[in-house]
CSV table of C-alpha atoms in Angstrom, one decimal:
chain,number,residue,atom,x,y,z
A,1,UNK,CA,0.0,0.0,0.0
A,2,UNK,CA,1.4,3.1,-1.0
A,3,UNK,CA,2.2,5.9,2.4
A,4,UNK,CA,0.3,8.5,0.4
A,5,UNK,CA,-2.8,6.7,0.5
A,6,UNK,CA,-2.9,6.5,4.1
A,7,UNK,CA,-5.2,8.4,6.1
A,8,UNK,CA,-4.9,9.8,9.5
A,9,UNK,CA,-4.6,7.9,9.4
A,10,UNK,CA,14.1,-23.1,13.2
A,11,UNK,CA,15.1,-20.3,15.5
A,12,UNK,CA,18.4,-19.7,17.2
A,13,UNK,CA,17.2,-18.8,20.8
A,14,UNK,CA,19.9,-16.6,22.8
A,15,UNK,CA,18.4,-17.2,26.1
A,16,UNK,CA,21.6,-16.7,28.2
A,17,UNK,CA,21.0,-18.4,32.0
A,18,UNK,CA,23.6,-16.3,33.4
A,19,UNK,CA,24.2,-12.1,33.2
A,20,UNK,CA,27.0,-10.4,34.7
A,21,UNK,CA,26.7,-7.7,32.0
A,22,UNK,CA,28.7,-4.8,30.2
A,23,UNK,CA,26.1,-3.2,28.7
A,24,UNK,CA,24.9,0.5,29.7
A,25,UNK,CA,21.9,2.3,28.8
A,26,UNK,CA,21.6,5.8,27.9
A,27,UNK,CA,19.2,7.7,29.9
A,28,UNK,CA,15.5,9.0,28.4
A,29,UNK,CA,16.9,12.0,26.8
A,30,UNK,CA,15.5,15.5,25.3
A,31,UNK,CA,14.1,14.2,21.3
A,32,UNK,CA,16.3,17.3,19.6
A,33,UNK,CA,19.5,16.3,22.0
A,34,UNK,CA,22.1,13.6,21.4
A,35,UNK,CA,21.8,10.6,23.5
A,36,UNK,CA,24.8,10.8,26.0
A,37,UNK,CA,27.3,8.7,24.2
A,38,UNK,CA,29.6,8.4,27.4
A,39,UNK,CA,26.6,6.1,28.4
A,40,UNK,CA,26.3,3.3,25.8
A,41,UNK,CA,28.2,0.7,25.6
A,42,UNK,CA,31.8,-0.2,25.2
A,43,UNK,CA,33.0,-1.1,21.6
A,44,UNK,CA,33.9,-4.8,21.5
A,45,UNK,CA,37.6,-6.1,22.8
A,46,UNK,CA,38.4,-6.5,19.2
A,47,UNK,CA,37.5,-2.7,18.5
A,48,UNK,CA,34.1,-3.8,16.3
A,49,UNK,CA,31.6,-0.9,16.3
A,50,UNK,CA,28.6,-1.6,18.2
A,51,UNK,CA,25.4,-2.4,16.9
A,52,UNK,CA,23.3,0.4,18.1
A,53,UNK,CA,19.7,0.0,18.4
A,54,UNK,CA,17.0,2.9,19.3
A,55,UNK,CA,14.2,2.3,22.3
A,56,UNK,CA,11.5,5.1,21.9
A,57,UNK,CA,8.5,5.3,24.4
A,58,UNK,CA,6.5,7.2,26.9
A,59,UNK,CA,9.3,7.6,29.6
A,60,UNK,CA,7.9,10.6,31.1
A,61,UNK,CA,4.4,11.5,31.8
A,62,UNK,CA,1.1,9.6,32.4
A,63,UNK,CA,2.4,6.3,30.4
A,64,UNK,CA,5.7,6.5,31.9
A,65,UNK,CA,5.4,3.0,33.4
A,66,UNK,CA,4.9,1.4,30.2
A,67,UNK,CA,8.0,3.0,29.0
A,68,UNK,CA,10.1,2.0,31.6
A,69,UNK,CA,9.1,-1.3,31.7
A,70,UNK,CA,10.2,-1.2,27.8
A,71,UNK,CA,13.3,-0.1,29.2
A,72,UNK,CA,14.0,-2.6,31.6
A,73,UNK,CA,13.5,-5.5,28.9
A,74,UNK,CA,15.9,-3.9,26.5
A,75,UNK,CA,18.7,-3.3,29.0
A,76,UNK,CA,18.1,-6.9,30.5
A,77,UNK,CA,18.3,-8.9,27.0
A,78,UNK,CA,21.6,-6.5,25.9
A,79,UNK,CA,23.1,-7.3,29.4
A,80,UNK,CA,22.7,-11.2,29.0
A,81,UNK,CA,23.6,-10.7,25.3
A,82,UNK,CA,26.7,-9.1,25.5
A,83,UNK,CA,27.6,-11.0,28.1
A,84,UNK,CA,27.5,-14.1,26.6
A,85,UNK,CA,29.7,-12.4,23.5
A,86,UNK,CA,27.7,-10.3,21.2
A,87,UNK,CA,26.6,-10.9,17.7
A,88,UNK,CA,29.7,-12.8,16.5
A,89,UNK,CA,31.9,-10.3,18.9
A,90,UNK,CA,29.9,-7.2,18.6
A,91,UNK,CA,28.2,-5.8,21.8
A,92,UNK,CA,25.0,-4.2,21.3
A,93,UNK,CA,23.8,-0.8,22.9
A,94,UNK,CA,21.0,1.8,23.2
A,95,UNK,CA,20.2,5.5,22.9
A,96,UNK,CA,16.4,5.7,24.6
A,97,UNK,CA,14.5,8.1,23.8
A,98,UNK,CA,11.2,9.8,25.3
A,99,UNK,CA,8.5,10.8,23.1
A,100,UNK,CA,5.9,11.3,25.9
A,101,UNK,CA,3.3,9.4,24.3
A,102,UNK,CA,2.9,12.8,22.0
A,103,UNK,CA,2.4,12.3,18.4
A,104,UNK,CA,4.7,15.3,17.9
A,105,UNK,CA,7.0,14.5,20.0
A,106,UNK,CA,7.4,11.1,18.0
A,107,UNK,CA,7.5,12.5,14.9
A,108,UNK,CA,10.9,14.8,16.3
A,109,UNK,CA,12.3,11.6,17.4
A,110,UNK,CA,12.1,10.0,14.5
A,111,UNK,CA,13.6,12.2,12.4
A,112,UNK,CA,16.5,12.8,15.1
A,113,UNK,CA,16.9,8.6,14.8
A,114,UNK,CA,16.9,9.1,11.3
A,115,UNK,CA,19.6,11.2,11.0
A,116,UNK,CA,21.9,10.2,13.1
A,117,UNK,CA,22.4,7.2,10.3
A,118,UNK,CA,23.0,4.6,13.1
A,119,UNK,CA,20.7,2.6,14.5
A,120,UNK,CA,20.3,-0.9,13.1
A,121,UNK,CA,16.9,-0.7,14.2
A,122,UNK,CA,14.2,0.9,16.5
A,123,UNK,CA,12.3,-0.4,19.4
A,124,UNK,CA,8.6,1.2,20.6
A,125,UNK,CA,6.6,3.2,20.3
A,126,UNK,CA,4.0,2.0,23.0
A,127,UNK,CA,0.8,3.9,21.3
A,128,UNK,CA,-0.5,3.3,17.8
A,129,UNK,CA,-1.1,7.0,17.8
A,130,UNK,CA,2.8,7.5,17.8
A,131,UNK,CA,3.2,4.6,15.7
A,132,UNK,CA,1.4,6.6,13.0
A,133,UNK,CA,3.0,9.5,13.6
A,134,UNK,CA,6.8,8.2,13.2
A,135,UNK,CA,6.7,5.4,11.3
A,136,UNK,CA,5.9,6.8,8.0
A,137,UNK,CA,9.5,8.8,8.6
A,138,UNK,CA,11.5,5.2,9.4
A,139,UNK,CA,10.2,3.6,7.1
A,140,UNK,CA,11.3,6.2,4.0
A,141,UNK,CA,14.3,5.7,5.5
A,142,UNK,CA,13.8,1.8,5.7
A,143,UNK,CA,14.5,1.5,9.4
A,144,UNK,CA,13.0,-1.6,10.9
A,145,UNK,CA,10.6,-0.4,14.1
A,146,UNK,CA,9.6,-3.5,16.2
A,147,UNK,CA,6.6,-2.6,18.7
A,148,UNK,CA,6.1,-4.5,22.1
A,149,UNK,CA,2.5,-3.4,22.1
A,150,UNK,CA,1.4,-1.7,19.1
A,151,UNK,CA,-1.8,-3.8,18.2
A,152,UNK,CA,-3.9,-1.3,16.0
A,153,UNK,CA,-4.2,-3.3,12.5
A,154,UNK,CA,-3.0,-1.1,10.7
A,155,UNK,CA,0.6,-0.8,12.1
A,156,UNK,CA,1.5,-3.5,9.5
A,157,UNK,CA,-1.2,-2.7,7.3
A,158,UNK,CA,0.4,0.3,6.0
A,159,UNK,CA,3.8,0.3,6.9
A,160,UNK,CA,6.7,-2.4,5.3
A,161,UNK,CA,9.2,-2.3,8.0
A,162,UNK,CA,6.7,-2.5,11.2
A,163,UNK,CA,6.8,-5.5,12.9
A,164,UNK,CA,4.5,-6.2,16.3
A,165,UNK,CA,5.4,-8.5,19.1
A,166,UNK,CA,1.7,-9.1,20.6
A,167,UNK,CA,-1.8,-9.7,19.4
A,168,UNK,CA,-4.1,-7.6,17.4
A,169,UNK,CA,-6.5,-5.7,18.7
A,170,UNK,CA,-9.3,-6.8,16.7
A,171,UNK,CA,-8.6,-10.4,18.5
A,172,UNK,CA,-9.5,-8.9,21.3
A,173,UNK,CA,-12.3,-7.5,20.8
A,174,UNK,CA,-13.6,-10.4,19.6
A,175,UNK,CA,-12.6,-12.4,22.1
A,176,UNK,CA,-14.0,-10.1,25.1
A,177,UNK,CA,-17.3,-10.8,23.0
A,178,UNK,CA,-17.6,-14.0,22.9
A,179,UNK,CA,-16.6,-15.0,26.4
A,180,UNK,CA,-19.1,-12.6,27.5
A,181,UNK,CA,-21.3,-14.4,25.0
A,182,UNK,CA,-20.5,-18.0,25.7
A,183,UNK,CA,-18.9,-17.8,29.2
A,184,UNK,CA,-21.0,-15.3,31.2
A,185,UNK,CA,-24.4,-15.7,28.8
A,186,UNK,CA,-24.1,-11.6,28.6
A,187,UNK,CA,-26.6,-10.0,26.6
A,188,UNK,CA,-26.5,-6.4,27.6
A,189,UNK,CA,-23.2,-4.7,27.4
A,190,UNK,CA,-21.4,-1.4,28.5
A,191,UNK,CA,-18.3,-0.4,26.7
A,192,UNK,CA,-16.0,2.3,27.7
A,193,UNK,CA,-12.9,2.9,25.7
A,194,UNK,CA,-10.3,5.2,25.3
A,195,UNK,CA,-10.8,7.6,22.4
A,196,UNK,CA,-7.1,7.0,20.8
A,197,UNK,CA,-6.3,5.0,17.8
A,198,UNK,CA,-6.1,1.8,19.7
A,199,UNK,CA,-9.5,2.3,22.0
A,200,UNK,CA,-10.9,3.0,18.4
A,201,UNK,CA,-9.9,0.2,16.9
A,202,UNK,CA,-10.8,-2.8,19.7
A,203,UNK,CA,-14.2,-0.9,20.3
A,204,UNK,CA,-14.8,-1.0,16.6
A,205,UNK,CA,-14.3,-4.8,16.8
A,206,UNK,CA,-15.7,-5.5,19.4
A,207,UNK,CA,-19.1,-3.8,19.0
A,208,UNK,CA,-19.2,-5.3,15.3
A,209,UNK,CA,-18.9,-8.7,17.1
A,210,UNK,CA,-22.0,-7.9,19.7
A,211,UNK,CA,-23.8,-6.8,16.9
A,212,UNK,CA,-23.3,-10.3,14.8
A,213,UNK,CA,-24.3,-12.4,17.8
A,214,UNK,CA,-27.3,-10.4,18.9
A,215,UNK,CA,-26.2,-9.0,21.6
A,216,UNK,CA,-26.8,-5.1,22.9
A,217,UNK,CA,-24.2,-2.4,23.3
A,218,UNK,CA,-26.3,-0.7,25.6
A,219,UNK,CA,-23.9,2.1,26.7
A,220,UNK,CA,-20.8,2.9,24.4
A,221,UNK,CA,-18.9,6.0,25.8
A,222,UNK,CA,-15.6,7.1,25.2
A,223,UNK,CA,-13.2,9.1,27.6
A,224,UNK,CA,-10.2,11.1,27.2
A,225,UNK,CA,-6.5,10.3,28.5
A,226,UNK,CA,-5.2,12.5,30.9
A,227,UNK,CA,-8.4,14.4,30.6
A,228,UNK,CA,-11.2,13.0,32.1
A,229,UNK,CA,-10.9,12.3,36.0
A,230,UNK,CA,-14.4,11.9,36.8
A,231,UNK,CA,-16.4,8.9,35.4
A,232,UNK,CA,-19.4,9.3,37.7
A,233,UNK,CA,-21.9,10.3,35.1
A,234,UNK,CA,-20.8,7.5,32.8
A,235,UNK,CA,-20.9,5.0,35.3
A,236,UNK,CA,-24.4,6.3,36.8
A,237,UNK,CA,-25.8,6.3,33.1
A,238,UNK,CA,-24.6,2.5,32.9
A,239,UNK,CA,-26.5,1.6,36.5
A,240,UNK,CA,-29.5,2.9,35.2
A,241,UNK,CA,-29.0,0.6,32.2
A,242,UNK,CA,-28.9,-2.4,34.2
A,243,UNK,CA,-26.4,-3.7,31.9
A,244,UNK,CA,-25.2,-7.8,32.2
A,245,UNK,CA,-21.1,-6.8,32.3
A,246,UNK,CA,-18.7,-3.7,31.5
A,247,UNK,CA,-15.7,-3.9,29.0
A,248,UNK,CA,-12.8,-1.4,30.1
A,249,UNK,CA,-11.1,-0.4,26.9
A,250,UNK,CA,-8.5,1.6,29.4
A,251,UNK,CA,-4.7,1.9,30.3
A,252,UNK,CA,-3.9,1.9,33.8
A,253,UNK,CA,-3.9,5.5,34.3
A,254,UNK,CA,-7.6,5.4,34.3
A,255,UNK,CA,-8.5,1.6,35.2
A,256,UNK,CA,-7.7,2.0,38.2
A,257,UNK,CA,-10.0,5.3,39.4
A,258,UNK,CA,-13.0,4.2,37.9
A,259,UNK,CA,-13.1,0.5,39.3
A,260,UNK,CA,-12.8,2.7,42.5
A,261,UNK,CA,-15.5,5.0,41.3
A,262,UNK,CA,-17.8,1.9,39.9
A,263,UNK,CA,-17.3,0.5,43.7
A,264,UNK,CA,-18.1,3.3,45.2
A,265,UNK,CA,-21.6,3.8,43.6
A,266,UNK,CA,-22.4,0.3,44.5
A,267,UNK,CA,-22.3,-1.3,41.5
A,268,UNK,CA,-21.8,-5.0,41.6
A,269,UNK,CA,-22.1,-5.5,37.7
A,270,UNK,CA,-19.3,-8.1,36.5
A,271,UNK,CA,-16.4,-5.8,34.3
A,272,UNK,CA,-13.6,-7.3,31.9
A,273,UNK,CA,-10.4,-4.9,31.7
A,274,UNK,CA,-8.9,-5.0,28.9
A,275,UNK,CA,-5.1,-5.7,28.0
A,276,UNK,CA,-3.4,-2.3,28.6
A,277,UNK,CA,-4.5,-2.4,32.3
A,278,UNK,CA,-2.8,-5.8,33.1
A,279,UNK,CA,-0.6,-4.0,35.1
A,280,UNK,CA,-0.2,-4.3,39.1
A,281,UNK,CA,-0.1,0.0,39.1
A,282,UNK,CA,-3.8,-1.0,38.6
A,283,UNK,CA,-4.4,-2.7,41.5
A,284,UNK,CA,-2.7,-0.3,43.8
A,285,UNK,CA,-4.8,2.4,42.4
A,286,UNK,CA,-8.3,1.1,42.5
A,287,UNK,CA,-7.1,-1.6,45.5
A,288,UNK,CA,-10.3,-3.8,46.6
A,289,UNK,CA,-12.1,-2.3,44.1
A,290,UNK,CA,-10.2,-4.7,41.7
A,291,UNK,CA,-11.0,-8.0,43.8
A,292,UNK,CA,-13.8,-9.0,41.5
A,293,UNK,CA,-13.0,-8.0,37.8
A,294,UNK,CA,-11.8,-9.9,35.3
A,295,UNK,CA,-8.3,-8.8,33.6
A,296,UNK,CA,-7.5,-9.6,30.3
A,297,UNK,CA,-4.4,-10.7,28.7
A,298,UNK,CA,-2.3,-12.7,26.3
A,299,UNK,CA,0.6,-13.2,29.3
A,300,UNK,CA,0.1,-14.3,32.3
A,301,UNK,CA,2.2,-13.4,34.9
A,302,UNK,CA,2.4,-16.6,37.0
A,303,UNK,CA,3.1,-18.9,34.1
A,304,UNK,CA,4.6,-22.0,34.5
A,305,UNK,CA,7.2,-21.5,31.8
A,306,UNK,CA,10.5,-21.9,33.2
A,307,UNK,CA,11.0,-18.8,31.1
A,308,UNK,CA,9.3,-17.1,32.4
A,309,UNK,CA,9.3,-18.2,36.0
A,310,UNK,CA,13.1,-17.5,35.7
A,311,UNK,CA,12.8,-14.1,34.1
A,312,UNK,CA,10.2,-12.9,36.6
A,313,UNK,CA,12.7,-13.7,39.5
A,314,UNK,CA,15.5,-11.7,38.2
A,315,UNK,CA,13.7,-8.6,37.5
A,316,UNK,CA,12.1,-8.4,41.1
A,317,UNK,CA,16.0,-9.4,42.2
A,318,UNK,CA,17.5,-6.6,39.5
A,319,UNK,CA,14.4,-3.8,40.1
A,320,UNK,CA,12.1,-4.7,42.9
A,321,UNK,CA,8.9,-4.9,40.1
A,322,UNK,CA,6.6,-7.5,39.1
A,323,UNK,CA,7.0,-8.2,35.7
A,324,UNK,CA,4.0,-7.3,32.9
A,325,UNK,CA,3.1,-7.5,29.5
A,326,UNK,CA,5.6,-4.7,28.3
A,327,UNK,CA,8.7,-5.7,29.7
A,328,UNK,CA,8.5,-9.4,28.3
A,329,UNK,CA,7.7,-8.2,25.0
A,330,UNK,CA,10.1,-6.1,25.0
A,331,UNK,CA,12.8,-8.1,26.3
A,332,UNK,CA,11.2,-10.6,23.5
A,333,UNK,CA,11.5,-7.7,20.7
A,334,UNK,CA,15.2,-7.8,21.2
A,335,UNK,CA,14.7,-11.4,21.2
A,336,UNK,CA,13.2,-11.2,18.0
A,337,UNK,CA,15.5,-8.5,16.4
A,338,UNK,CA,18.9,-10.7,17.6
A,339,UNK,CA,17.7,-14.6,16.3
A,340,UNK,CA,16.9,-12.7,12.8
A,341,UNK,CA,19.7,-11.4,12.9
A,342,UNK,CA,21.9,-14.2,13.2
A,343,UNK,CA,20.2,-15.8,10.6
A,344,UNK,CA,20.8,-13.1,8.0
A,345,UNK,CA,24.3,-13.5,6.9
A,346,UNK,CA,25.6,-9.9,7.9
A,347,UNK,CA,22.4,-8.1,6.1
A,348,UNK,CA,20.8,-6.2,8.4
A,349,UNK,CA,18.8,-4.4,6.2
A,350,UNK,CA,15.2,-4.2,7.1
A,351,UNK,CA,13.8,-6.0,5.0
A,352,UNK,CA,16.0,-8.6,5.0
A,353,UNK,CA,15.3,-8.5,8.6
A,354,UNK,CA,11.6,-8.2,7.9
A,355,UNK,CA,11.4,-11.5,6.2
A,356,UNK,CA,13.8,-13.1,8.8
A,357,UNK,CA,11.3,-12.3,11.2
A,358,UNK,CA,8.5,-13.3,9.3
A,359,UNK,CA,10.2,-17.1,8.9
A,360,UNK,CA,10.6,-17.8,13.0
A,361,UNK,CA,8.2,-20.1,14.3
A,362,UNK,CA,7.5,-21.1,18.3
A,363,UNK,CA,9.4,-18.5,19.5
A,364,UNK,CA,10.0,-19.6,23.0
A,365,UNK,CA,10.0,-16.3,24.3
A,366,UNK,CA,9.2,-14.8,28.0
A,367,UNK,CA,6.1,-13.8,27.3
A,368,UNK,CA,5.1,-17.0,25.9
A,369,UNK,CA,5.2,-19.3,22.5
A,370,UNK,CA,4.4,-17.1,19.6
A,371,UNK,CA,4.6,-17.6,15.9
A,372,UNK,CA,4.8,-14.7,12.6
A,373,UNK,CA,2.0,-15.2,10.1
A,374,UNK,CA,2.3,-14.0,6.5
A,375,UNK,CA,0.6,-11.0,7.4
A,376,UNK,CA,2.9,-10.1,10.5
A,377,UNK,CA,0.5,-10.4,13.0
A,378,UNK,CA,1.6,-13.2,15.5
A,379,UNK,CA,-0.5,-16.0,17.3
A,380,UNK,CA,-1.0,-15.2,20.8
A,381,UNK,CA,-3.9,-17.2,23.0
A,382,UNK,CA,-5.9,-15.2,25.7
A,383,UNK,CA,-6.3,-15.5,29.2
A,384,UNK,CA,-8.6,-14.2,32.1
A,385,UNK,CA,-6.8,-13.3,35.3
A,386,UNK,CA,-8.1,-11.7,38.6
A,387,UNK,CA,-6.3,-9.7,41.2
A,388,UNK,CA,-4.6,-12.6,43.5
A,389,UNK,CA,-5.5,-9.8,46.7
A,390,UNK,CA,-1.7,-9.3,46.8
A,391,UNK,CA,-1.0,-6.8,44.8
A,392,UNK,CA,-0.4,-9.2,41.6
A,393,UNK,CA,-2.3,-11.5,39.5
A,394,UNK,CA,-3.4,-15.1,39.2
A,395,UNK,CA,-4.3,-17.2,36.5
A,396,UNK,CA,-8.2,-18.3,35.8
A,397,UNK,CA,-8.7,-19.8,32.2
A,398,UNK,CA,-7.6,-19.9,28.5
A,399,UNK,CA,-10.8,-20.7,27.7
A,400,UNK,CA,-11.3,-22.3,23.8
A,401,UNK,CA,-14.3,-20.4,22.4
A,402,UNK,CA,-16.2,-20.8,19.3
């Protein structure tokens, strides 16, 4: 698909056991200064170049804590990597970047990654409304951007060198559907979303699929980040409704208030949350109000994967945080980025590393098996969690559904 035509729109596994690591970070840094090049990483013994590789997202502001969990996954995998030698020798580093989750900040960003002429490829954004805001500048300058997150269809629709590491949102909206539909026989629905690109684009689905199974979006509102504090007249309006369940299409930011708000109006009405909220800020924010909801998500943080279970102990060891949907993907992006690298004979052009990707199968990653389809989307299964009344989350069900 041509960018003008857009609209506002197998597997080598470098899964190191050990980390007594070299590599340094640079710190979120001002989008029109250079990254702090005292900070990165030290050239290999042999004097190679490193390979340098860009982390953009929200590391400041209201979405900081998805940015710093990206962060924490990139530094992580490059100090295991490095430490177990490098890409034949060469130690990797990265320049991180803040773009606030502002569109405009993302597009500065961008072209300051750009010219700099370095980076062999960029992690992030966290929002698809950044996504669309920078990626049409990487990819004229055919710079491979690989997304934790992104989920918004589109991000590989119209793009060539986008490449997602989780689901797509239209899977979950039609997911949320149908285990409403054939799990909790739900026939009257409220869905409040979050009017971005993403809250958009899963409401879109997901209304489409109440709509095919005759079921009732009863109360459809939408809210804005950072903006709206008070959700006591939407809530109210859905009371009155006497709706059968709510679907939060929310980020934690504002999960977390108005599960306190819902309790506090004494509503007892079962509520899904949806992916972006899997995060234990949400449960200290909304606290017992969160005992009885159902969170969404394609990870689950107490999985039995020894993966996992390993890679969840040495980040409470290394930064005293639970793990969480963000910093296994992105610890997997680099995952991702390395194994297709090693398997493209010294090109590291994007799309040679585009169609690497696109070959790797059962990815045994930490945040679970995952395969590439054709179409760049990945397969990822869904799970319902609850709080655990500990501050974390336990597992419920993968259900099948029809």
């Amino acid at each position: 698909m041509k960018k003008s035509q857009f609209l506002p729109l197998c597997i080598i596994l470098v899964f190191v056991i050990f980390f007594t690591g070299c590599g340094k970070a640079n710190p979120a840094s001002d989008p029109n200064k250079q990254p702090d090049s005292s900070q990165s990483a030290s050239a290999s013994a042999d004097g190679q170049e490193p390979i340098h590789i860009a982390l953009n997202g929200p590391m400041t502001g209201d979405n900081a804590q998805y940015g710093l969990q990206f962060r924490r996954g990139v530094e992580t995998f490059i100090e295991e990597y490095n430490a177990a030698g490098g890409l034949n020798g060469r130690m990797f580093d990265v320049d991180i970047y803040d773009d606030k989750n502002d569109a405009k900040e993302a597009v500065n960003i961008a072209n300051l990654i750009v010219s700099k002429d370095r980076y062999t490829a960029m992690i992030g954004p966290f929002s698809s409304t950044c996504a669309f805001a920078m990626c049409e500048v990487l990819d004229e300058a055919k710079l491979l951007s690989i997304s934790p997150c992104i989920s918004h269809p589109d991000y590989v629709n119209v793009f060539d060198y986008t490449i997602r590491i989780g689901h797509i949102n239209s899977k979950e909206g039609e997911f949320v559907a149908k285990y409403l539909k054939q799990k909790m026989d739900a026939e009257n629905i409220a869905g409040i979303y979050i009017n971005n690109d993403w809250g958009s684009a899963v409401n879109e689905s997901f209304s489409g699929y109440l709509k095919d199974m005759g079921m009732n979006l009863v109360v459809d509102e939408a809210y804005v980040a950072g903006q709206t504090k008070d959700f006591t007249p939407i809530i109210s309006k859905i009371k009155e409704s006497k709706v059968d369940a709510i679907y939060l299409m929310y980020n934690y930011a504002e999960a977390g208030p108005i599960l306190r708000q819902i309790k506090d109006l004494g509503m007892d009405t079962a509520v899904i949350v949806g992916t972006p909220a899997y995060k234990t800020e949400t449960l200290e924010i909304a606290e017992d109000a969160a005992d009885d909801a159902l969170f969404l998500t394609s990870f689950s943080i107490d999985s039995t994967n020894p993966r996992t279970v390993e890679f969840r102990k040495k980040i409470k060891e290394k930064y005293s945080v639970e793990i969480d949907n963000m910093i296994v993907r992105a610890y997997d992006a680099m995952l991702v980025l390395t194994t297709a690298m090693e398997n493209a004979d010294g090109d590291y052009s994007a799309g040679r590393l585009r169609d690497e990707i696109l070959k790797l199968k059962d990815i045994p990653g930490v945040s679970g098996v995952f395969s590439y389809m054709p179409d760049r989307n990945t397969t990822r299964d869904f799970m319902i969690t609850k709080s655990d009344g500990n501050g974390s989350f336990k597992f419920i069900e993968a259900p099948t559904l029809d």
